[in-house]
CSV table of C-alpha atoms and ligand atoms in Angstrom, one decimal:
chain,number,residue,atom,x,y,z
A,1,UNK,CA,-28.8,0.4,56.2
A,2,UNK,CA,-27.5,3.8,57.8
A,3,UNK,CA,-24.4,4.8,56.5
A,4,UNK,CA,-22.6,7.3,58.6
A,5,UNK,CA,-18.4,6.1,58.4
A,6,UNK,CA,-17.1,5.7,54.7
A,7,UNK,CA,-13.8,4.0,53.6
A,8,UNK,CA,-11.7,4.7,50.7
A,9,UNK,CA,-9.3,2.3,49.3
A,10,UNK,CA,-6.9,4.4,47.6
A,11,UNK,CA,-6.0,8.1,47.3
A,12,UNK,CA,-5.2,8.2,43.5
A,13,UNK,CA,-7.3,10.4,41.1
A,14,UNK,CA,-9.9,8.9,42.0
A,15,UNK,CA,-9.6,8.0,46.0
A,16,UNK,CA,-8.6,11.2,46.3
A,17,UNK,CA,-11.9,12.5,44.9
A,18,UNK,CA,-14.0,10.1,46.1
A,19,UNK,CA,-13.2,10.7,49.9
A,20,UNK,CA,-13.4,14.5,49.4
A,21,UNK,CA,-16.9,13.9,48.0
A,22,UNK,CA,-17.7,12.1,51.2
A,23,UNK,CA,-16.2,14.3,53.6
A,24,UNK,CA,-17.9,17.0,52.4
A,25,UNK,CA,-21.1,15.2,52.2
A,26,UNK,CA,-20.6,14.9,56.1
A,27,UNK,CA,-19.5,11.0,56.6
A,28,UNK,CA,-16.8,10.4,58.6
A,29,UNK,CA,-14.2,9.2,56.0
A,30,UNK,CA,-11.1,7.2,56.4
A,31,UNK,CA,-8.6,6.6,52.8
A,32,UNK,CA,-6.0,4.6,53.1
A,33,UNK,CA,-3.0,4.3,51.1
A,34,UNK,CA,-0.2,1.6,50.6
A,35,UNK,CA,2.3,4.1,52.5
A,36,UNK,CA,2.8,7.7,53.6
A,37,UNK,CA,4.3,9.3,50.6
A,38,UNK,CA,1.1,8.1,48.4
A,39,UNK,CA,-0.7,9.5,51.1
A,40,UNK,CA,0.4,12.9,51.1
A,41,UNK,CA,0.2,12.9,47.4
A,42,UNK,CA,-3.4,12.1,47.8
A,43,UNK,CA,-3.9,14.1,50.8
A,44,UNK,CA,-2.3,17.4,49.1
A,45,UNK,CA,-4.6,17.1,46.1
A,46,UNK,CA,-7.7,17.5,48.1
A,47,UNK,CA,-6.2,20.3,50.3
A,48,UNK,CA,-5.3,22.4,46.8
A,49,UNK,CA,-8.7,20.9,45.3
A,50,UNK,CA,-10.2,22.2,48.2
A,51,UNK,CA,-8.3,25.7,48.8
A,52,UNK,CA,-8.5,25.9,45.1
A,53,UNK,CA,-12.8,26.0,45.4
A,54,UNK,CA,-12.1,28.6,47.9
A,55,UNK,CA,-9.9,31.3,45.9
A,56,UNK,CA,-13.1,30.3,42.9
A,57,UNK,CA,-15.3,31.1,45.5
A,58,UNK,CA,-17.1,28.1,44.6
A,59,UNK,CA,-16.4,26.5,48.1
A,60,UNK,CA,-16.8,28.2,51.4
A,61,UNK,CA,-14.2,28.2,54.2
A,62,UNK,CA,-16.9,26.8,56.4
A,63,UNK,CA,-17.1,23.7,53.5
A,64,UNK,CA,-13.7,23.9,53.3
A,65,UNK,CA,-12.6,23.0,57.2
A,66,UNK,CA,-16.0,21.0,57.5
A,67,UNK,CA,-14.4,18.5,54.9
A,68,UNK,CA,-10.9,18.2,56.3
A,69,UNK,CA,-12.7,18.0,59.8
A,70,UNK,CA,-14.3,15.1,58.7
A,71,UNK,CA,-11.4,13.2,57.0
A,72,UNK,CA,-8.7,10.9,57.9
A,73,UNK,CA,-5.7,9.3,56.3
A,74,UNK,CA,-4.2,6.3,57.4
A,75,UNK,CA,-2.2,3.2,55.7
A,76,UNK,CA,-3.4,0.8,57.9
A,77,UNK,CA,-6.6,-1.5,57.0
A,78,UNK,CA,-7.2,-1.9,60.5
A,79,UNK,CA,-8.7,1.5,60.8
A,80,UNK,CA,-11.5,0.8,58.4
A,81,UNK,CA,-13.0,-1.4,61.4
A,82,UNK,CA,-16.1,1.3,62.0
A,83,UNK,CA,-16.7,1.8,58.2
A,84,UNK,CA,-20.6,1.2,57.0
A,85,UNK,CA,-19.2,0.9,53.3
A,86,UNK,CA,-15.9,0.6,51.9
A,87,UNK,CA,-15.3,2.0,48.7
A,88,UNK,CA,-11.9,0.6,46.6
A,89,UNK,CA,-10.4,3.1,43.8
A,90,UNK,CA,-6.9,1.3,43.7
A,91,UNK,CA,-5.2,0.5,40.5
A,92,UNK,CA,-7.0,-1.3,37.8
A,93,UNK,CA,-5.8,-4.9,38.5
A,94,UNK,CA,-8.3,-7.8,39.4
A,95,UNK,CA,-5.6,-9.8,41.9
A,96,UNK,CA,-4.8,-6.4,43.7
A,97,UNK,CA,-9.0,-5.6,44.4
A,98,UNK,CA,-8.8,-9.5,45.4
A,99,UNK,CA,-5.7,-8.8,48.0
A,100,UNK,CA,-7.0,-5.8,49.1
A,101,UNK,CA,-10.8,-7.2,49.9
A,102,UNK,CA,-9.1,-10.1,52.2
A,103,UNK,CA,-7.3,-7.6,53.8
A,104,UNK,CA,-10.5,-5.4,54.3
A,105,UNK,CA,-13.0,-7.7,55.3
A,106,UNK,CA,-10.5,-8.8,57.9
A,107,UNK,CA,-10.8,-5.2,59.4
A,108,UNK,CA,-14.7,-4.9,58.6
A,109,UNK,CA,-18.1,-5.7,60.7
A,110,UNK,CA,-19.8,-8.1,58.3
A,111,UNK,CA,-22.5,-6.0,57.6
A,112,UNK,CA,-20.2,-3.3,56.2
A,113,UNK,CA,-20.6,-2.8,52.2
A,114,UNK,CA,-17.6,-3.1,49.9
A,115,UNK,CA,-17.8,-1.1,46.2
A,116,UNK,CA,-15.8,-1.0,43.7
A,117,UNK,CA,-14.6,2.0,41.5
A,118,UNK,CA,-13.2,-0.4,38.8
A,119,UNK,CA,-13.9,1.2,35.3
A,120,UNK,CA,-14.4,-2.3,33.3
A,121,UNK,CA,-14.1,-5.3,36.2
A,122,UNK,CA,-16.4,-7.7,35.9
A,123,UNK,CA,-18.5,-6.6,39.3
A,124,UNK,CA,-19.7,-10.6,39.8
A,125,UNK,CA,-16.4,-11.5,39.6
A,126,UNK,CA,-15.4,-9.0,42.3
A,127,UNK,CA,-18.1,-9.9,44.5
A,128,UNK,CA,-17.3,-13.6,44.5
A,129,UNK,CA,-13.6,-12.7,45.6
A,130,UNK,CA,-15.4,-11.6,48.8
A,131,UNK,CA,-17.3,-13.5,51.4
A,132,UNK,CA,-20.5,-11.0,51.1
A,133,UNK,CA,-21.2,-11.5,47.4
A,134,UNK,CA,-24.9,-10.0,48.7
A,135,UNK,CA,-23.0,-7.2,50.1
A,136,UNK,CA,-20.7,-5.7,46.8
A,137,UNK,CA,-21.5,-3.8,44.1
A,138,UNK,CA,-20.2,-1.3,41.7
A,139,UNK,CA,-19.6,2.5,42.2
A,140,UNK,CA,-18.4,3.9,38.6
A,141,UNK,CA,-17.3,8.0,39.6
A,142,UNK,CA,-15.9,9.7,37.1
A,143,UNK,CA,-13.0,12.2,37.1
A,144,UNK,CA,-12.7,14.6,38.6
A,145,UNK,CA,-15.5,13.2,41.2
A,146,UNK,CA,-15.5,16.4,42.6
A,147,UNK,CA,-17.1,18.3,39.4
A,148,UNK,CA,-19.1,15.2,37.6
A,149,UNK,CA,-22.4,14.8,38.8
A,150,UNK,CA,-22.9,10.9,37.3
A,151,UNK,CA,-22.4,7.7,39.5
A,152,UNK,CA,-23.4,4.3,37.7
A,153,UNK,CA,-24.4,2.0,40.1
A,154,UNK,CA,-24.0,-2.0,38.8
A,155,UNK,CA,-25.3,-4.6,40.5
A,156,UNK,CA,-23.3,-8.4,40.9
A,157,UNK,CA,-25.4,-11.1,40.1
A,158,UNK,CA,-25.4,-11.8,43.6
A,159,UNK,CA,-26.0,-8.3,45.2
A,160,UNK,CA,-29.3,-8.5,47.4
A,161,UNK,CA,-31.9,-5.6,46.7
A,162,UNK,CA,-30.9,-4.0,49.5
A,163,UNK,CA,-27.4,-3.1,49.1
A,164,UNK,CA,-28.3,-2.2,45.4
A,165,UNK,CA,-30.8,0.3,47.0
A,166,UNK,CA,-27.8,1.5,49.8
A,167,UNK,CA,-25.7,1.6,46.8
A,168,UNK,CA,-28.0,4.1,44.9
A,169,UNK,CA,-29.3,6.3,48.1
A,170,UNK,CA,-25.5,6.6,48.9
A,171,UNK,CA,-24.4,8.1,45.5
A,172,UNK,CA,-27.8,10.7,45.6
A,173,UNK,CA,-26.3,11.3,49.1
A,174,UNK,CA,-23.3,12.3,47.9
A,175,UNK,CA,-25.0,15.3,45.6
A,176,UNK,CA,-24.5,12.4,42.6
A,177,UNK,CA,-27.2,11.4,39.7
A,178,UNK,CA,-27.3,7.5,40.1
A,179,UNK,CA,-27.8,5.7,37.0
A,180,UNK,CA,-27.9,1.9,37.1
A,181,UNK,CA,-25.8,-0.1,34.7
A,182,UNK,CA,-25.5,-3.9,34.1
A,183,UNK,CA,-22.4,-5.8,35.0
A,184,UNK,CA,-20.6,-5.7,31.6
A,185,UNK,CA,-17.0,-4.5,30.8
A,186,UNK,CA,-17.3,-0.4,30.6
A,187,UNK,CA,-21.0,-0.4,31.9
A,188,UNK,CA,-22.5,2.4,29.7
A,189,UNK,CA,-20.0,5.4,30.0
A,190,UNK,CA,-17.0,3.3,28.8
A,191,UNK,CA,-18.5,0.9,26.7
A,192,UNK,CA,-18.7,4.2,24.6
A,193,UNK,CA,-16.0,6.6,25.4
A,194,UNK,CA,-12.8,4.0,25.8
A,195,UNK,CA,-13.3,2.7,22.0
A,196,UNK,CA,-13.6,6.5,21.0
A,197,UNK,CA,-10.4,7.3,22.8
A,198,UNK,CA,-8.1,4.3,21.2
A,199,UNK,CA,-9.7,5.3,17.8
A,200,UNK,CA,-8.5,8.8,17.8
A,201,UNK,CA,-4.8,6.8,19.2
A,202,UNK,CA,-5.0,4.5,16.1
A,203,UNK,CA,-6.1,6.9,14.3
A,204,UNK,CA,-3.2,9.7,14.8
A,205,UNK,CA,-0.9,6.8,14.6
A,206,UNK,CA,-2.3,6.5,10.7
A,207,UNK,CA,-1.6,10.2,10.1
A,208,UNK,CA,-5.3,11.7,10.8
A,209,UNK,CA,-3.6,14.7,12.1
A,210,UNK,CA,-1.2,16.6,14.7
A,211,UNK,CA,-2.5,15.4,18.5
A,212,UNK,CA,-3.5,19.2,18.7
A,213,UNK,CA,-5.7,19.2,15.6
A,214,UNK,CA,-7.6,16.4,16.4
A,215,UNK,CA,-8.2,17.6,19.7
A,216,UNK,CA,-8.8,21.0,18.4
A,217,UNK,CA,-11.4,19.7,16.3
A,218,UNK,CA,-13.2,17.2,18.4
A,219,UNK,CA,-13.4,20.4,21.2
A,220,UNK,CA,-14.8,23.3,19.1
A,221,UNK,CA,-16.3,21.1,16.3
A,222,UNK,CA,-18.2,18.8,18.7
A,223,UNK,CA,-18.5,21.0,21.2
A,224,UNK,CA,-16.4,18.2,23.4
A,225,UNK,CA,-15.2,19.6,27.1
A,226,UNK,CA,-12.1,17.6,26.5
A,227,UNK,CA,-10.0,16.9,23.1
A,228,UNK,CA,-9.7,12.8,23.1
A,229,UNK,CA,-6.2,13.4,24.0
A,230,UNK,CA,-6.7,15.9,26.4
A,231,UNK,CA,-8.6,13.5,28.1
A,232,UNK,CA,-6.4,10.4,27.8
A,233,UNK,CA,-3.9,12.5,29.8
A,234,UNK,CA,-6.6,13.4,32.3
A,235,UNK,CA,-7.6,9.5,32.8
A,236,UNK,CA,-4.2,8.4,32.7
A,237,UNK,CA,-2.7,6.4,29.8
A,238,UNK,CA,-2.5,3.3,32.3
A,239,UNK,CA,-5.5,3.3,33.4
A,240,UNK,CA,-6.8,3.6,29.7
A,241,UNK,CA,-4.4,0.8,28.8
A,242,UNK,CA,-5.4,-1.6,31.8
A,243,UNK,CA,-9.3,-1.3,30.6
A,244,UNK,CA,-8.6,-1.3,26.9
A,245,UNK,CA,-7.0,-4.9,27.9
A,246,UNK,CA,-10.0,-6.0,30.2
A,247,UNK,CA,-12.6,-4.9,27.5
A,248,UNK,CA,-10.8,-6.8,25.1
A,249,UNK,CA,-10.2,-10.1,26.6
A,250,UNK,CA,-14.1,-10.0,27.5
A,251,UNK,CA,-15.1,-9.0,24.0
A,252,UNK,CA,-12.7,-10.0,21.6
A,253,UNK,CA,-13.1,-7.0,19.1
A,254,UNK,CA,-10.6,-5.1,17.7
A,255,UNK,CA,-12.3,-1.8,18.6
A,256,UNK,CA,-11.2,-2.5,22.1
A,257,UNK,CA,-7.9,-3.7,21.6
A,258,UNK,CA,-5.4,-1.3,23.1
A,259,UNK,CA,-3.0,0.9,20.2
A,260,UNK,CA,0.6,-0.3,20.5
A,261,UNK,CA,1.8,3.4,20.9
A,262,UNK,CA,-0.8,3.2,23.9
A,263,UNK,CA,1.0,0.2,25.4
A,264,UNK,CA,4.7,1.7,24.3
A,265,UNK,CA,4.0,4.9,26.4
A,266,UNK,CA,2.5,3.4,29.1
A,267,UNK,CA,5.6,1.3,28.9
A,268,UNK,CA,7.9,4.3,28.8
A,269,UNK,CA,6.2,5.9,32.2
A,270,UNK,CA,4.0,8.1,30.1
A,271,UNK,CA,1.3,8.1,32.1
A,272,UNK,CA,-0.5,11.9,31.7
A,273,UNK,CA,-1.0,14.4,33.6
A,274,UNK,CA,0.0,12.2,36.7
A,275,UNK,CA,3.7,11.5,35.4
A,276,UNK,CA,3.9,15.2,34.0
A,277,UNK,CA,3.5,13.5,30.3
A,278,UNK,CA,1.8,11.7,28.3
A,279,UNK,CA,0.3,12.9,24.7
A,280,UNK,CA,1.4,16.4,26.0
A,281,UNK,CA,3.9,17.4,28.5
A,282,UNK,CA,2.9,19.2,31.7
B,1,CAA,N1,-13.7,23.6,43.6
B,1,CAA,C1,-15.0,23.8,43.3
B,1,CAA,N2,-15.4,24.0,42.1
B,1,CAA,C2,-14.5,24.1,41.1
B,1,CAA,C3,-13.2,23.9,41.3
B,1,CAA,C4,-12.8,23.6,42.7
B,1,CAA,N3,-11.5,23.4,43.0
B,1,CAA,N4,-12.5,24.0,40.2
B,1,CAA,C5,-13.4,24.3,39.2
B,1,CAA,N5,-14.6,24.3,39.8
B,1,CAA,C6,-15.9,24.6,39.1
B,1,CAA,C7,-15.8,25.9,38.4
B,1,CAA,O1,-16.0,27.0,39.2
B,1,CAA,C8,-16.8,25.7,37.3
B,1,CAA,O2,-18.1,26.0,37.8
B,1,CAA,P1,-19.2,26.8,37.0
B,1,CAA,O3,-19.5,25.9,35.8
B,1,CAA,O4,-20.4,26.8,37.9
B,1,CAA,O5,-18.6,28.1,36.6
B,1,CAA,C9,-16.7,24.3,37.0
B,1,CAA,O6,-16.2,23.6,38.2
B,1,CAA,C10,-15.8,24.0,35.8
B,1,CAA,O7,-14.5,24.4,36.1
B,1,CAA,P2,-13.5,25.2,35.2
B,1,CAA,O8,-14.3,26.3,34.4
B,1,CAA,O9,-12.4,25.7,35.9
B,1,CAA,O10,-13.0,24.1,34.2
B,1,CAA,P3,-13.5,23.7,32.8
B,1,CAA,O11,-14.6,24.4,32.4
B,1,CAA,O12,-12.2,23.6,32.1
B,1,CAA,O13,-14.0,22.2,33.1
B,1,CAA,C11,-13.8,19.9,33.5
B,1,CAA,C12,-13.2,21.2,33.7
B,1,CAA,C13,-15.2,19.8,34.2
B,1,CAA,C14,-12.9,18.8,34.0
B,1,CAA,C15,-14.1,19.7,32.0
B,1,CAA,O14,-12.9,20.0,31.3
B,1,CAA,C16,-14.6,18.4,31.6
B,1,CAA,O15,-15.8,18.1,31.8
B,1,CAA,N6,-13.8,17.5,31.0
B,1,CAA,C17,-14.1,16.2,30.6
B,1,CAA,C18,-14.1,15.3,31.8
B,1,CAA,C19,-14.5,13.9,31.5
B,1,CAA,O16,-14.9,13.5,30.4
B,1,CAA,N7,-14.5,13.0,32.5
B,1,CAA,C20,-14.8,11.6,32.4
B,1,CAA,C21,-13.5,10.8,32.2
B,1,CAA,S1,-13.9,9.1,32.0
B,1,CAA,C22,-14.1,8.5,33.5
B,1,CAA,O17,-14.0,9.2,34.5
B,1,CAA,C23,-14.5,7.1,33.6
B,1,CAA,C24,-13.4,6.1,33.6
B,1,CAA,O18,-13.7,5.0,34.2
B,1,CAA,C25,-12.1,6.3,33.0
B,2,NAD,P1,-4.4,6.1,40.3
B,2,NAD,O1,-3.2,5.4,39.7
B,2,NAD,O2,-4.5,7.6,40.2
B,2,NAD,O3,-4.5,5.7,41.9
B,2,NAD,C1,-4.5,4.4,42.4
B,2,NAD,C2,-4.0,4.5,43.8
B,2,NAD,O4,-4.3,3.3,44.5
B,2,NAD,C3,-2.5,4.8,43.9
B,2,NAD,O5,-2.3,6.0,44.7
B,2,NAD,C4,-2.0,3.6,44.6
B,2,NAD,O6,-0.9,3.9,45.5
B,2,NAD,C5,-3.2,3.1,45.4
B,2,NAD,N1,-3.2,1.7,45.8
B,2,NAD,C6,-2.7,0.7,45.1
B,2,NAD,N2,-2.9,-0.5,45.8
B,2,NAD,C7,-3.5,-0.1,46.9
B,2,NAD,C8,-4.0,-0.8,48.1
B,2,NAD,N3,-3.8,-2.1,48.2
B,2,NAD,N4,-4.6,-0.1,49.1
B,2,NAD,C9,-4.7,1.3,49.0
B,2,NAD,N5,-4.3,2.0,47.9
B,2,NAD,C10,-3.7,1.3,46.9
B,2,NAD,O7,-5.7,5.4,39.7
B,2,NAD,P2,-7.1,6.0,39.5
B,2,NAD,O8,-7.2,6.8,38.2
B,2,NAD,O9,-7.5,6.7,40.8
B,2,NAD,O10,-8.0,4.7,39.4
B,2,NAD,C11,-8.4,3.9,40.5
B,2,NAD,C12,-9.6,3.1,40.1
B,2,NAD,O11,-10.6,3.9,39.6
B,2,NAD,C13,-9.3,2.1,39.0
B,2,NAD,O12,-10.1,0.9,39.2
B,2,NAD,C14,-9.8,2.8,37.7
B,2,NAD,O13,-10.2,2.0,36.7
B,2,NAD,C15,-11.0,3.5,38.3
B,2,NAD,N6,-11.5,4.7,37.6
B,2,NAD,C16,-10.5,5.6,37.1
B,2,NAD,C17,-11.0,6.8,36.4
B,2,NAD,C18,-10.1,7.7,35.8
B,2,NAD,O14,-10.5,8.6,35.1
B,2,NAD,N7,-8.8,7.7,36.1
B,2,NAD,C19,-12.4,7.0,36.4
B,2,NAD,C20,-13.3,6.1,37.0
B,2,NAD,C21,-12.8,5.0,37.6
């Protein structure tokens, strides 16, 4: 199936990346937000992302007003009508993806592909909220989409061969290394990393170290891009939080069970970088 109009659902960390990726990729992309002040938000990050690659050198202006030639915000569903695939990077919540598909296959031609962003959804379970469970699938980015070359691409139980293949041409498209990955909380990536980030949590919470030693160590003694804290701000504590719970409910091991200073600060509004704190203060 050509793909030439993507949709993205959201314009968080992630939506935000996501549809610069596109646009720049040169498909005509359309986010949408829940209202105009999240839309700016998520419009002004890719500006600065963008005008930021520029000053770096890294992007050229001719790359710079291509992309923002070829994008569009809007808060209304109903402009998603042309989109070949719809990709959803909203918050980690099953009942909101399940609101927001309604809404979107509503809008949609029924041949249009819906993917999901969703760090540790079940994907099958997703696809069966929809009525193309042929048609869905999982997209797994990872932040910031704009610099990480990985896309794991998980097929539903019920996604036909040929959206799988879509699913895979489309990241490549995008300048991405597919990977595939089955349709189990955290995929690969996370099944890893998220019980490495809430051990270093648990473990600063039994006096392991200062949050800047541990990440200090984990950086230059692992040669680690990130410090696990570092990078708990970076993902966002309540994203973090809502997987920790989904990986937990499916596998019932402690290793996944989310820190109570985890859920306290997620709690408090201590979200990372995104609130201006969260294990540090920005
Ligand atoms: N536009 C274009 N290029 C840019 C840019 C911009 N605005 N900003 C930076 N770059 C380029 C830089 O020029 C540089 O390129 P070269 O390597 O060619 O020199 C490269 O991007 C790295 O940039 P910086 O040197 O400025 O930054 P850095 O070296 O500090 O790296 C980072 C930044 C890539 C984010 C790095 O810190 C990193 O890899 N961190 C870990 C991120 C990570 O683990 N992400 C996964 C999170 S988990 C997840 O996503 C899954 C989930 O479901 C939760
Ligand atoms: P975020 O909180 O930064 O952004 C979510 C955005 O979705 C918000 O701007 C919110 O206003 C918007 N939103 C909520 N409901 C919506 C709706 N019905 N329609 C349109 N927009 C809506 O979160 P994020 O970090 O971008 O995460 C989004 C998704 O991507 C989650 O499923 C998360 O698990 C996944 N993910 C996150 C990361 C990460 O590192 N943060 C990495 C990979 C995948």
């Amino acid at each position: 199936m050509a793909i030439r109009t993507v949709g993205v659902l959201g314009c968080g960390l992630m939506g935000s990346g996501i549809a610069q990726v596109a646009a720049a990729s040169g498909y005509k992309t359309i986010v949408r937000e829940v209202n105009d002040a999240a839309l700016q938000a998520g419009m002004a990050r890719i500006k600065k992302f963008l005008a930021d690659g520029v000053a770096k050198g890294k992007v050229t202006e001719e790359a710079h007003n291509k992309t923002l030639g070829n994008l569009t915000g809007t808060t209304n569903t109903a402009d998603l009508k042309e989109c070949d695939i719809v990709i959803e990077a909203i918050v980690e919540n099953l009942d909101d993806k399940r609101a927001i598909y309604q809404a979107v296959e509503a809008a949609v031609k029924p041949e249009t592909i819906i993917a999901s962003n969703t760090s540790s959804l079940c994907i099958t379970e997703l696809a069966s909220a929809t009525g193309r469970p042929d048609r869905f699938g999982g997209l797994h980015f990872f932040n910031p989409v704009q610099l990480m070359t990985l896309v794991e691409v998980i097929r539903a139980l019920t996604t036909s061969e040929e959206t799988g293949k879509t699913l895979t041409e489309f990241a490549a498209s995008l300048g991405k290394e597919p990977i595939a990955a089955p349709d189990r909380p955290g995929f690969i990536v996370n099944r890893l990393l998220v019980p490495y980030l809430l051990d270093a949590i648990r473990e600063y919470e039994r006096g392991l170290g200062t949050i800047e030693d541990i990440d200090k160590g984990m950086k230059l003694g692992c040669g680690y891009p990130m410090g696990p804290f570092t990078l708990l701000d970076f993902v966002g504590l309540d994203t973090t939080y809502y997987i920790a719970n989904i990986m937990f409910e499916e596998f019932r091991e402690p290793r996944f069970a989310p820190p109570p200073l985890l859920k306290r600060m997620v709690l408090a509004g201590y979200h990372g970088r995104k609130t201006r704190r969260g294990f540090y203060t920005y």
